[in-house]
Coordinates of C-alpha atoms in Angstrom, one line a residue:
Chain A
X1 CA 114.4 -20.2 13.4
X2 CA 111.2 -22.4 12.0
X3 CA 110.8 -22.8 8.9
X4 CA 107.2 -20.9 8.7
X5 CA 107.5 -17.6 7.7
X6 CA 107.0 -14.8 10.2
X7 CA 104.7 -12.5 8.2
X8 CA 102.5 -14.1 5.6
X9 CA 100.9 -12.0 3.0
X10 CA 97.4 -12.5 1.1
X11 CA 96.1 -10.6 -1.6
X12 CA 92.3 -10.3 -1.5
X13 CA 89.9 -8.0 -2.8
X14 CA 90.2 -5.0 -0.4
X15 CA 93.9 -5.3 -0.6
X16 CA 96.3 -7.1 1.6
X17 CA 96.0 -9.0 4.5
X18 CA 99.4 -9.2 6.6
X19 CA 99.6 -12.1 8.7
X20 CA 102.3 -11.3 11.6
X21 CA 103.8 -14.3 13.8
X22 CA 102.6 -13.5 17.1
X23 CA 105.8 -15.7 19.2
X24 CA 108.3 -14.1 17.9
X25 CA 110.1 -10.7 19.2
X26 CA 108.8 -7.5 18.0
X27 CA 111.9 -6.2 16.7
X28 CA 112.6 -9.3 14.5
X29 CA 109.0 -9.2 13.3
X30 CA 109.8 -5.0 12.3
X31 CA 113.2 -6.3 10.9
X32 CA 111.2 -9.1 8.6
X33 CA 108.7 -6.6 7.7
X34 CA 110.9 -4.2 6.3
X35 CA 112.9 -7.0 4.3
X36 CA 109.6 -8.1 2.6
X37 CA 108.2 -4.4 2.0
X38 CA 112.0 -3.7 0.2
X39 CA 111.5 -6.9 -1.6
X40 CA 108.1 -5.3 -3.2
X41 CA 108.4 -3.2 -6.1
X42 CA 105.7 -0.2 -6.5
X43 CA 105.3 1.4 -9.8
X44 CA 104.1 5.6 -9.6
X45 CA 101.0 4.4 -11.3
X46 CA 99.8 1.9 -9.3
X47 CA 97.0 2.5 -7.2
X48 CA 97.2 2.8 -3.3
X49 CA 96.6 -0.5 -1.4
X50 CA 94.8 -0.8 1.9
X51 CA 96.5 -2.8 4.2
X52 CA 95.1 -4.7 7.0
X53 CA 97.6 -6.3 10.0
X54 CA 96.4 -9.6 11.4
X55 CA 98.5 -9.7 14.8
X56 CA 96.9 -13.0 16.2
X57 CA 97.3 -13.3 20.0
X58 CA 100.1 -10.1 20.0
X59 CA 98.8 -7.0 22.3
X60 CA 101.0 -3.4 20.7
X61 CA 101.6 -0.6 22.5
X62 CA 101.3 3.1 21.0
X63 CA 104.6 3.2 20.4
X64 CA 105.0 0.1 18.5
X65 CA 101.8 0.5 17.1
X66 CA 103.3 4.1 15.8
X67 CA 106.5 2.0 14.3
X68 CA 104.6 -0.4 12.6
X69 CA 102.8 2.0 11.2
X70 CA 105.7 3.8 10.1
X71 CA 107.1 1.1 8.3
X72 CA 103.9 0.9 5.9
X73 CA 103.7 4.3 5.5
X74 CA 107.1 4.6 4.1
X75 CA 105.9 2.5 1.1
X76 CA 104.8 4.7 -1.2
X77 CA 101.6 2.8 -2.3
X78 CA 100.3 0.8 1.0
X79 CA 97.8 2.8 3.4
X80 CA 97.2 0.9 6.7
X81 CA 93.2 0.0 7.1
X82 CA 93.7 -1.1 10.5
X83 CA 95.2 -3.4 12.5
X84 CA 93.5 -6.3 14.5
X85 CA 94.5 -8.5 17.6
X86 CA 93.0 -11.4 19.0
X87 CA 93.6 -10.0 22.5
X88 CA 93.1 -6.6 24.3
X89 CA 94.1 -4.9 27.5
X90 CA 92.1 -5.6 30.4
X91 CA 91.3 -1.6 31.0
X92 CA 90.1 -1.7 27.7
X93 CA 88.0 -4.8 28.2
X94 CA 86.2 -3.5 31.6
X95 CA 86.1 0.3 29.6
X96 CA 84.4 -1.8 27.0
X97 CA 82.1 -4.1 29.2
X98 CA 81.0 -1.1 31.1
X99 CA 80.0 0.4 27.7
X100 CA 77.6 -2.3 26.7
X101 CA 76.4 -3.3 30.0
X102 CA 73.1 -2.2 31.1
X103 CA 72.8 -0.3 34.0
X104 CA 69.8 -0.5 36.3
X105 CA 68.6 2.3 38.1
X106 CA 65.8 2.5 40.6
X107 CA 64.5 5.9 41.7
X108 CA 62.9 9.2 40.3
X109 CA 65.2 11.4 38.7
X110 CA 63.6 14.7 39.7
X111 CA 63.9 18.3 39.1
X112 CA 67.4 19.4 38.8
X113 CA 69.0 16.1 39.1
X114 CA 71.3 14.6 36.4
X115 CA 71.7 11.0 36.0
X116 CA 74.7 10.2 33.6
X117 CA 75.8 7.0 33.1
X118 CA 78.0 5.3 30.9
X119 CA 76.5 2.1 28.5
X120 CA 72.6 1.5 28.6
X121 CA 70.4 3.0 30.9
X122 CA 67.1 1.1 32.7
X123 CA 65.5 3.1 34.6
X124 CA 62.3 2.0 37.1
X125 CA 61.1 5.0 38.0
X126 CA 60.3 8.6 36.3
X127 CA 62.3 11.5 34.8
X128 CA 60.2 14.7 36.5
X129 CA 60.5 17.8 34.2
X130 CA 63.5 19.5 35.0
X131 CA 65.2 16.2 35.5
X132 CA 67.6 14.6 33.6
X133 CA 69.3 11.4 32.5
X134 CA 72.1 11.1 29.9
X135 CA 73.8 7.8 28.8
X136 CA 76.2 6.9 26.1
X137 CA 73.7 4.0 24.9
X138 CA 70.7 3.3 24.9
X139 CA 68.2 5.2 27.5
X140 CA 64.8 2.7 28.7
X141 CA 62.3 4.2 31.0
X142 CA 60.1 2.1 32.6
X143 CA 57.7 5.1 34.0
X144 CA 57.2 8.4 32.9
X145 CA 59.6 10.3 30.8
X146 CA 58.9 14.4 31.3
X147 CA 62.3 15.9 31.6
X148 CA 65.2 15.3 29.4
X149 CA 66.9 12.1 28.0
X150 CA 70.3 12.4 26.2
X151 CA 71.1 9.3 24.5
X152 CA 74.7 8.1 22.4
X153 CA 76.6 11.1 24.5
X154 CA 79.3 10.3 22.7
X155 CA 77.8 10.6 19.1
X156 CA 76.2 7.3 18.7
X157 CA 73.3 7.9 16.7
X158 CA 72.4 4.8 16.8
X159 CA 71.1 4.7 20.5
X160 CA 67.2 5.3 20.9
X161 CA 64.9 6.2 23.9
X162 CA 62.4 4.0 25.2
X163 CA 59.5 5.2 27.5
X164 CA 56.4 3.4 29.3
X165 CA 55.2 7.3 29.0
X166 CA 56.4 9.5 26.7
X167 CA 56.1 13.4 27.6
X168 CA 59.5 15.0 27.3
X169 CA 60.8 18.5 27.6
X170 CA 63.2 17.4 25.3
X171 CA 64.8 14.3 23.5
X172 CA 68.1 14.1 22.5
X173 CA 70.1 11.5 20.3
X174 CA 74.0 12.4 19.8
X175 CA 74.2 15.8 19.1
X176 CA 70.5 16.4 17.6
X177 CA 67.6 17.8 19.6
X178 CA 64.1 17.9 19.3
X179 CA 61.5 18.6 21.5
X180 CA 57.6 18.6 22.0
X181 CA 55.7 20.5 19.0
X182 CA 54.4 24.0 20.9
X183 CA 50.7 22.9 20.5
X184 CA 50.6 21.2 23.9
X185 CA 50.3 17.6 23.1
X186 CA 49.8 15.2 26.1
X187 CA 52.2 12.8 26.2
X188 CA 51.9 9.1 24.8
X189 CA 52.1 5.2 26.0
X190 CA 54.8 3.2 24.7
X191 CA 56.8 5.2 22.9
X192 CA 60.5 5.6 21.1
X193 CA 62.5 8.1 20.0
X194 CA 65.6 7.5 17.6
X195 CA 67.2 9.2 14.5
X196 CA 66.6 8.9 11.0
X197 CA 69.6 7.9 9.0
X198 CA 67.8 9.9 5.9
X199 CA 66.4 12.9 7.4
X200 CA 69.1 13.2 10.3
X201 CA 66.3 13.9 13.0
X202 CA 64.8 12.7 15.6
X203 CA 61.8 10.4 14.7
X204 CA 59.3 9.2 17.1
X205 CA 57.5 6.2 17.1
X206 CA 55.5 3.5 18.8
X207 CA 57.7 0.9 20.6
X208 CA 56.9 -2.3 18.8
X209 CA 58.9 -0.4 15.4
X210 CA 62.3 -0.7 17.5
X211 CA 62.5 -4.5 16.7
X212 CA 62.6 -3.5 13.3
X213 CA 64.6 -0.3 12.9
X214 CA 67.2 -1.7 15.2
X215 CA 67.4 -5.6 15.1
X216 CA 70.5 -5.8 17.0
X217 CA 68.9 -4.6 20.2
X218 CA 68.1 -7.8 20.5
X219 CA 70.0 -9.8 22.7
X220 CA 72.8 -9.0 25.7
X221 CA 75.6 -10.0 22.9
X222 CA 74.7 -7.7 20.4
X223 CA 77.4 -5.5 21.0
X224 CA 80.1 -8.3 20.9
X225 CA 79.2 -8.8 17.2
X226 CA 79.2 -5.5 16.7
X227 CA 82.5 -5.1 17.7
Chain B
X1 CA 60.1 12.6 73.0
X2 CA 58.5 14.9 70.2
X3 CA 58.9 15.1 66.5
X4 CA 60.1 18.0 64.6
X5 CA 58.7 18.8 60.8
X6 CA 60.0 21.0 58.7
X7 CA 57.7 22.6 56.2
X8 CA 59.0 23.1 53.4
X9 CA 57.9 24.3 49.4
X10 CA 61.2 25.7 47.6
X11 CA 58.8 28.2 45.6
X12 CA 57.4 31.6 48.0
X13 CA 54.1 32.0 48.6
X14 CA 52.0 28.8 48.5
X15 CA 51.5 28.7 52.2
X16 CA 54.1 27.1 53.8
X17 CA 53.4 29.9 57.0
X18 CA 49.3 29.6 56.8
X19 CA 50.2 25.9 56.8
X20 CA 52.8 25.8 60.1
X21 CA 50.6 28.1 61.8
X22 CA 47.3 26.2 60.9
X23 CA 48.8 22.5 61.9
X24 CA 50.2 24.1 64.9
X25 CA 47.3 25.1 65.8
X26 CA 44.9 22.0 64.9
X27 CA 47.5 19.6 66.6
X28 CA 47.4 22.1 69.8
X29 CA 43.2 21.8 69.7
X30 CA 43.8 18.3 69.4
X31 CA 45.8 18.6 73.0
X32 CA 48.9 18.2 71.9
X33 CA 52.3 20.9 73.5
X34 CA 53.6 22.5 70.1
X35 CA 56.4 24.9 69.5
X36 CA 56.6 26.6 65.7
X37 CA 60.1 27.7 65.1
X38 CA 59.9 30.1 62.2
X39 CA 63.3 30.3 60.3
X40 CA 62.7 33.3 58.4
X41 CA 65.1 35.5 59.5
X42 CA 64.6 39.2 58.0
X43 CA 61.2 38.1 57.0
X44 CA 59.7 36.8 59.4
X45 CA 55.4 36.1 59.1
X46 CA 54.7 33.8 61.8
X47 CA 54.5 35.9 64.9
X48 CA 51.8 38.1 62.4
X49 CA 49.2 34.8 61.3
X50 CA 49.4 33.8 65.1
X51 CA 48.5 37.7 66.0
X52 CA 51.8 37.0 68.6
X53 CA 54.0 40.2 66.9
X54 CA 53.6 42.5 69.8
X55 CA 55.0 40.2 72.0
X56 CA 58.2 39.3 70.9
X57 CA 61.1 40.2 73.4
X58 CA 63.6 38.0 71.8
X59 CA 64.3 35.7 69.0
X60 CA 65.7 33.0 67.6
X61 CA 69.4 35.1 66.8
X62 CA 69.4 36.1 70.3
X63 CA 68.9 32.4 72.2
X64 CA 71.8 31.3 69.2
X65 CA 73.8 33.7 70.6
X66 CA 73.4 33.6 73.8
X67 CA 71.6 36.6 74.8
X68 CA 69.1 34.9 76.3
X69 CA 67.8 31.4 77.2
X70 CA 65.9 29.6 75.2
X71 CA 62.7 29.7 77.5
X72 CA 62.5 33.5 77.5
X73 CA 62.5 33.6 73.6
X74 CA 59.4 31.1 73.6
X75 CA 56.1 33.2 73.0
X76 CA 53.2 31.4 75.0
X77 CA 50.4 31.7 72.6
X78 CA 46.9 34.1 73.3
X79 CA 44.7 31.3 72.9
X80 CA 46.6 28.2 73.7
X81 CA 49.1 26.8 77.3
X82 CA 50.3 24.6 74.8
X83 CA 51.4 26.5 71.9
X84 CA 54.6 28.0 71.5
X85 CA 56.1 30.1 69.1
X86 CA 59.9 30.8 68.7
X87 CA 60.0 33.6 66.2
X88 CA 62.7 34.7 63.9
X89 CA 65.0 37.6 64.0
X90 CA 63.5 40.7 61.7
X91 CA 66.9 42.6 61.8
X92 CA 70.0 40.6 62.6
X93 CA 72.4 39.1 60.0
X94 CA 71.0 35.5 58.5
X95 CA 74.5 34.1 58.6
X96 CA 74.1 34.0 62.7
X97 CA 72.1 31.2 62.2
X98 CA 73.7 27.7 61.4
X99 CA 72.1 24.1 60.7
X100 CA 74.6 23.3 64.4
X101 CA 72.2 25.6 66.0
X102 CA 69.5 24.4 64.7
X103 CA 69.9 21.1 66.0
X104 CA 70.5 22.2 69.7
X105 CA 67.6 24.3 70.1
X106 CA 65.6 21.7 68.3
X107 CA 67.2 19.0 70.7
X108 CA 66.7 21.1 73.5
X109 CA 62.6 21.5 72.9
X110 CA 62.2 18.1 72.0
X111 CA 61.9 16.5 75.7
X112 CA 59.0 18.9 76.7
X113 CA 56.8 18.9 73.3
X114 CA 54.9 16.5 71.3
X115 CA 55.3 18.3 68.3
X116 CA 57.5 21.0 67.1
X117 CA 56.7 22.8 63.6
X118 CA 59.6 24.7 61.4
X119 CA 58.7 27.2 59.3
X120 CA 61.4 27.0 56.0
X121 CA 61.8 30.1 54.1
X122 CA 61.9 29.9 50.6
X123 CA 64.6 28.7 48.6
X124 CA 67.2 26.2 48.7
X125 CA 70.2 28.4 50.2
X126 CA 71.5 28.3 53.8
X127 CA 67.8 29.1 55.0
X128 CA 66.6 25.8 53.6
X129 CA 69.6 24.3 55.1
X130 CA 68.9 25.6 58.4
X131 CA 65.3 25.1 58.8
X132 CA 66.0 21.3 57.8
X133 CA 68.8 20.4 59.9
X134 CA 67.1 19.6 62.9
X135 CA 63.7 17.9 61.2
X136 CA 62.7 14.0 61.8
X137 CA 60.1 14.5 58.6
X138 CA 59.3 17.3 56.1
X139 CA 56.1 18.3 54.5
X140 CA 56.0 19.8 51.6
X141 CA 53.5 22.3 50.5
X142 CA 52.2 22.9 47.0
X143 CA 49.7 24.7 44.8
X144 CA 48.0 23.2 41.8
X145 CA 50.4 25.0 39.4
X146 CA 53.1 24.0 37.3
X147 CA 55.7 25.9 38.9
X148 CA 55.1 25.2 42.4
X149 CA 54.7 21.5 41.5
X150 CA 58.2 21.6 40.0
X151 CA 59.4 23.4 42.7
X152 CA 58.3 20.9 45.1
X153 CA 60.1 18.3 43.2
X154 CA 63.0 20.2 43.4
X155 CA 63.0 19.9 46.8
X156 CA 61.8 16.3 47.2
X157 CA 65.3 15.7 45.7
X158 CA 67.0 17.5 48.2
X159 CA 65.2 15.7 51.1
X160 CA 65.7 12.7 49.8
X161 CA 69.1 13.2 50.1
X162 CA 68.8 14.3 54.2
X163 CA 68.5 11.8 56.8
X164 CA 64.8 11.8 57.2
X165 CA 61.7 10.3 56.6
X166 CA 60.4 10.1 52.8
X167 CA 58.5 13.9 52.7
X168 CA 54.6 14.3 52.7
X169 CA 52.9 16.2 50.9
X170 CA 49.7 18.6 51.2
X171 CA 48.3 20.9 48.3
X172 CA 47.1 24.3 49.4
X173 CA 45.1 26.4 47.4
X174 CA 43.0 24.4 45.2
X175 CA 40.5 26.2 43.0
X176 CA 38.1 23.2 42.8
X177 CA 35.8 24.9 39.5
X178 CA 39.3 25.4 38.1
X179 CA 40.5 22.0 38.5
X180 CA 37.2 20.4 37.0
X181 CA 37.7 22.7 33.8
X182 CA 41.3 21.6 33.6
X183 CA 42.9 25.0 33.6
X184 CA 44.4 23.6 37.0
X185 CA 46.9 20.4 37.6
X186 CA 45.0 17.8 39.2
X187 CA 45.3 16.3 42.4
X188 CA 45.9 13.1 41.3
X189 CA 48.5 14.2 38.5
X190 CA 50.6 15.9 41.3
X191 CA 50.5 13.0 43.1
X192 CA 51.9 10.8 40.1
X193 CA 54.7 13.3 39.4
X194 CA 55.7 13.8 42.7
X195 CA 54.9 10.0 43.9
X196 CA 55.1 10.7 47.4
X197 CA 52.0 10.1 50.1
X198 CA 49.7 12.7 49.9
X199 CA 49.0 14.2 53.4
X200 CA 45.9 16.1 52.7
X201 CA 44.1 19.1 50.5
X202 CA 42.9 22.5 51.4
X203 CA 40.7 24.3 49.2
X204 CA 41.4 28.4 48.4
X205 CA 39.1 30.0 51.0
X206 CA 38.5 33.1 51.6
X207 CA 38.3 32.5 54.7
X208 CA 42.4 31.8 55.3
X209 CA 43.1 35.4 54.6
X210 CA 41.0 37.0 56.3
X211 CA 41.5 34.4 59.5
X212 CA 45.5 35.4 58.4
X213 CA 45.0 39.1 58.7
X214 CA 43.4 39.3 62.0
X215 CA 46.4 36.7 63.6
X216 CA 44.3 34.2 63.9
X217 CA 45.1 30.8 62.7
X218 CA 41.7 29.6 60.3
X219 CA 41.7 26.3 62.0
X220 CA 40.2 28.0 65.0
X221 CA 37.0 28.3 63.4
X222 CA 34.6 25.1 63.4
X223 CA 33.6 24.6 60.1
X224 CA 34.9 26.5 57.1
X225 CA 36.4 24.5 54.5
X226 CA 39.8 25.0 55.2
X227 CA 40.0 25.2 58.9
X228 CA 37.9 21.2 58.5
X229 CA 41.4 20.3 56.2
X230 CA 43.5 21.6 58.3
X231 CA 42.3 19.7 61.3
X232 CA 41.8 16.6 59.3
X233 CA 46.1 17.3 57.8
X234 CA 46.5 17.4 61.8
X235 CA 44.7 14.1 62.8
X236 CA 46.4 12.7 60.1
X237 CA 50.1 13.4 61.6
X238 CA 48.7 12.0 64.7
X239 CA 47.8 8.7 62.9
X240 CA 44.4 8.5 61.9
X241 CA 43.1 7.4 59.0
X242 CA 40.8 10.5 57.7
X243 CA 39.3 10.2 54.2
X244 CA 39.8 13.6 52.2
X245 CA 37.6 16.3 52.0
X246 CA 35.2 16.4 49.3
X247 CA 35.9 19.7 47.2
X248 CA 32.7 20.4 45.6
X249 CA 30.8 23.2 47.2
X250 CA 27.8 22.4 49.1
X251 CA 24.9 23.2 46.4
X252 CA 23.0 26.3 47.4
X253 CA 19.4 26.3 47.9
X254 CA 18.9 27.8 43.8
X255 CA 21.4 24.9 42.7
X256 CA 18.8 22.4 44.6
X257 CA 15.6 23.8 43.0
X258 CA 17.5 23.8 39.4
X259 CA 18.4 20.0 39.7
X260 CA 14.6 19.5 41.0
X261 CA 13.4 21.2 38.1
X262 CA 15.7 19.5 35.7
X263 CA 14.7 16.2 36.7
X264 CA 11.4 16.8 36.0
X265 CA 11.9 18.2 32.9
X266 CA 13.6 14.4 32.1
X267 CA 10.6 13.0 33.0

């Protein structure tokens, strides 16, 4: 065995960072893991302290994610924040590219049709009324929106819609809905629609406001930093 | 070889059976051998614009199933050699017809005419299905209204996903003081939502209903309104490059003396 210690620990502010030795087996790194938790001493009163697992280039199964987790949770005090690897699978790297990609549509989405599409939507081409188009990001029209756009299916109320023409039956962001006032208002040029953080609803707005209220649409990379 | 068109509308009644029977005939002035097909089955309308109902021996059913040939089902038209009409069944069971049959009665008629029209019933069930199996292009007919328009849409989508040609479009019944007052969708904004080539525009005569209820076709007569867009939607399918009517009424002698008089009032 080296001389370097297979799991270093640093104390910072938000707790402890474990450092785990990403050559060695997984069952000697559980084995030294439980040696240095035993070594620790926790008193009844101390506060709990978040852990956070640095695994460097090691990728866990569920399972052995479960056992690591195990062996935390069996010390009293120490609650696992999360757990971070250098690496990933690869179905969870092309799940996760096709998630922030944009995807380019050309065609009219017209009554009665559904377009649903996972990551960002650009679409050439109009949504009729009674059509719709649903996407787990971010929905751009170039052409006339007049059916129904569901952006962030999955509860990311962060996503906005974008329109040349803005004229919906009905936007929606997440799981909030709103929809034209009932005073027929013609619809409007360069428009966006995208949720309030305060308010919790759907605001709409004129297009050039996106750059501000969302600086990170910016940029093809913007998700990477995200993470 | 000749063409077959479905016309087509999704929504009842904006004149998808005025309009076969009105192209039919303008396409058969203009010399050309026609055959309508009207899919319709237990409701059938054609035979009664083209004034052809008392002579129906057999229909469509009956050539599918083999009761007769497809020649003795044909209806030779009162007015026209070369106008045909292959009407649909009033009483037999819709299922008997099948988009298979379709296509061989179609494929049969298509060496001796130029032209052959299918009526489409409304809807976008097995009669739909049917009446576009056989079809090399589609029109689709619409009225200025909301409904229809969305209708029409509806059905864009579904041709779209046939093997034909991208659909035309014509818009029946315009009410052109309607349309200038805005109480009416105009021309132009149909066009833009349903961003397909518009094929022509017939005004709401009076003219087609009463042309309707005495079986004959309103593109027989020389110049009302209509039968002029009909023959022009005609010409059109032929090729030609016809500009579209002008909807605003001719002014009337009184309309002519007011403008007279308000000019000089200007002055």
């Amino acid at each position: 065995m080296t001389n370097r210690p297979l799991i270093t620990i640093k104390g910072t502010r938000d707790g402890l960072t474990l450092y785990m030795d990403d050559n060695c087996s997984f069952d000697v790194l559980m084995e030294e893991l439980e040696k240095i938790l035993s070594r620790e001493q926790t008193d009844e009163d101390d506060p709990l302290i978040t852990v956070n697992i640095q695994l460097g280039y090691r990728l866990l199964h569920k399972e052995n994610e479960d056992r690591l987790r195990e062996i935390i949770r069996r010390k009293n005090k120490l609650v696992v924040h999360r757990i971070e690897s250098e690496v990933i699978e690869k179905k969870e790297a092309l799940k996760w590219k096709d998630e922030s990609d944009i995807k380019c549509y050309t065609q009219i989405v017209r009554s009665g049709q559904v377009l649903n599409i996972t990551g960002d939507l650009l679409l050439v081409g109009d949504v009729n009324p009674g059509g719709k188009v649903m996407a787990t990001g971010n929905i751009f029209v170039l052409g006339s929106l007049r059916g129904i756009a569901h952006a962030g299916v999955n509860d990311n109320k962060k996503a906005v819609i974008a329109a040349s023409y803005m004229e919906p039956s009905q936007l929606r962001i997440a799981d909030l809905i709103s929809r034209p006032p009932d005073q027929e208002a013609d619809g409007v040029y360069m428009e966006c629609g995208y949720v309030d953080a305060k308010r919790n609803t759907i605001i709409m707005d004129r297009l050039s406001i996106l750059g501000k209220i969302r600086p990170d649409l910016n940029g093809l990379e913007r998700r990477i930093l995200n993470g | 070889m000749g063409e077959a068109i479905v016309i087509t509308s999704g929504k009842g009644g904006v004149g998808k059976t005025t309009t076969t029977a009105n192209l039919g005939t303008s396409l058969a002035l203009l010399d050309k051998k026609v055959c309508l097909i009207d899919t319709d089955i237990g409701l059938r309308n054609l035979d009664v614009i083209m004034g052809l109902e008392n002579r129906i021996i057999y229909d469509i059913i009956d050539v599918i199933e083999k009761r007769c040939k497809l020649n003795q089902a044909l209806i030779k038209d009162k007015r026209f050699e070369c106008l045909y009409l292959l009407p649909a069944a009033q009483t037999s069971d819709k299922s008997a017809l099948t988009p298979d049959g379709m296509i061989e009665i179609i494929n049969e008629l298509k060496p001796e005419y130029d032209y052959i029209l299918i009526d489409c019933p409304a809807g976008i069930e097995q009669g739909y299905k049917n009446a576009v199996a056989g079809a090399d292009k589609a029109i689709v007919v619409t009225t200025p209204e909301k409904s229809s328009v969305r209708d029409a849409d509806r059905i864009i989508g579904l041709l779209e996903q046939e093997n034909i040609d991208p659909p035309h479009l014509v818009i029946n019944r315009i009410r052109n003081h309607m349309m200038k007052n805005g109480d009416m969708l105009e021309v132009d904004e149909i066009v833009q939502i349903l961003s397909i080539d518009l094929l022509g525009i017939v005004a709401d005569d009076d003219d087609v209903i009463k042309a309707s209820n005495h079986g004959e076709p309103v593109a027989f007569q020389p110049n009302t309104r209509a039968s002029i867009a009909y023959r022009n939607i005609a010409k059109r399918i032929l090729g030609e490059s016809v500009p579209l009517l002008s909807l605003d009424e001719k002014p009337t002698f009184l309309d002519k003396m007011k403008n007279f008089f308000a000019i000089q009032k200007r002055k």
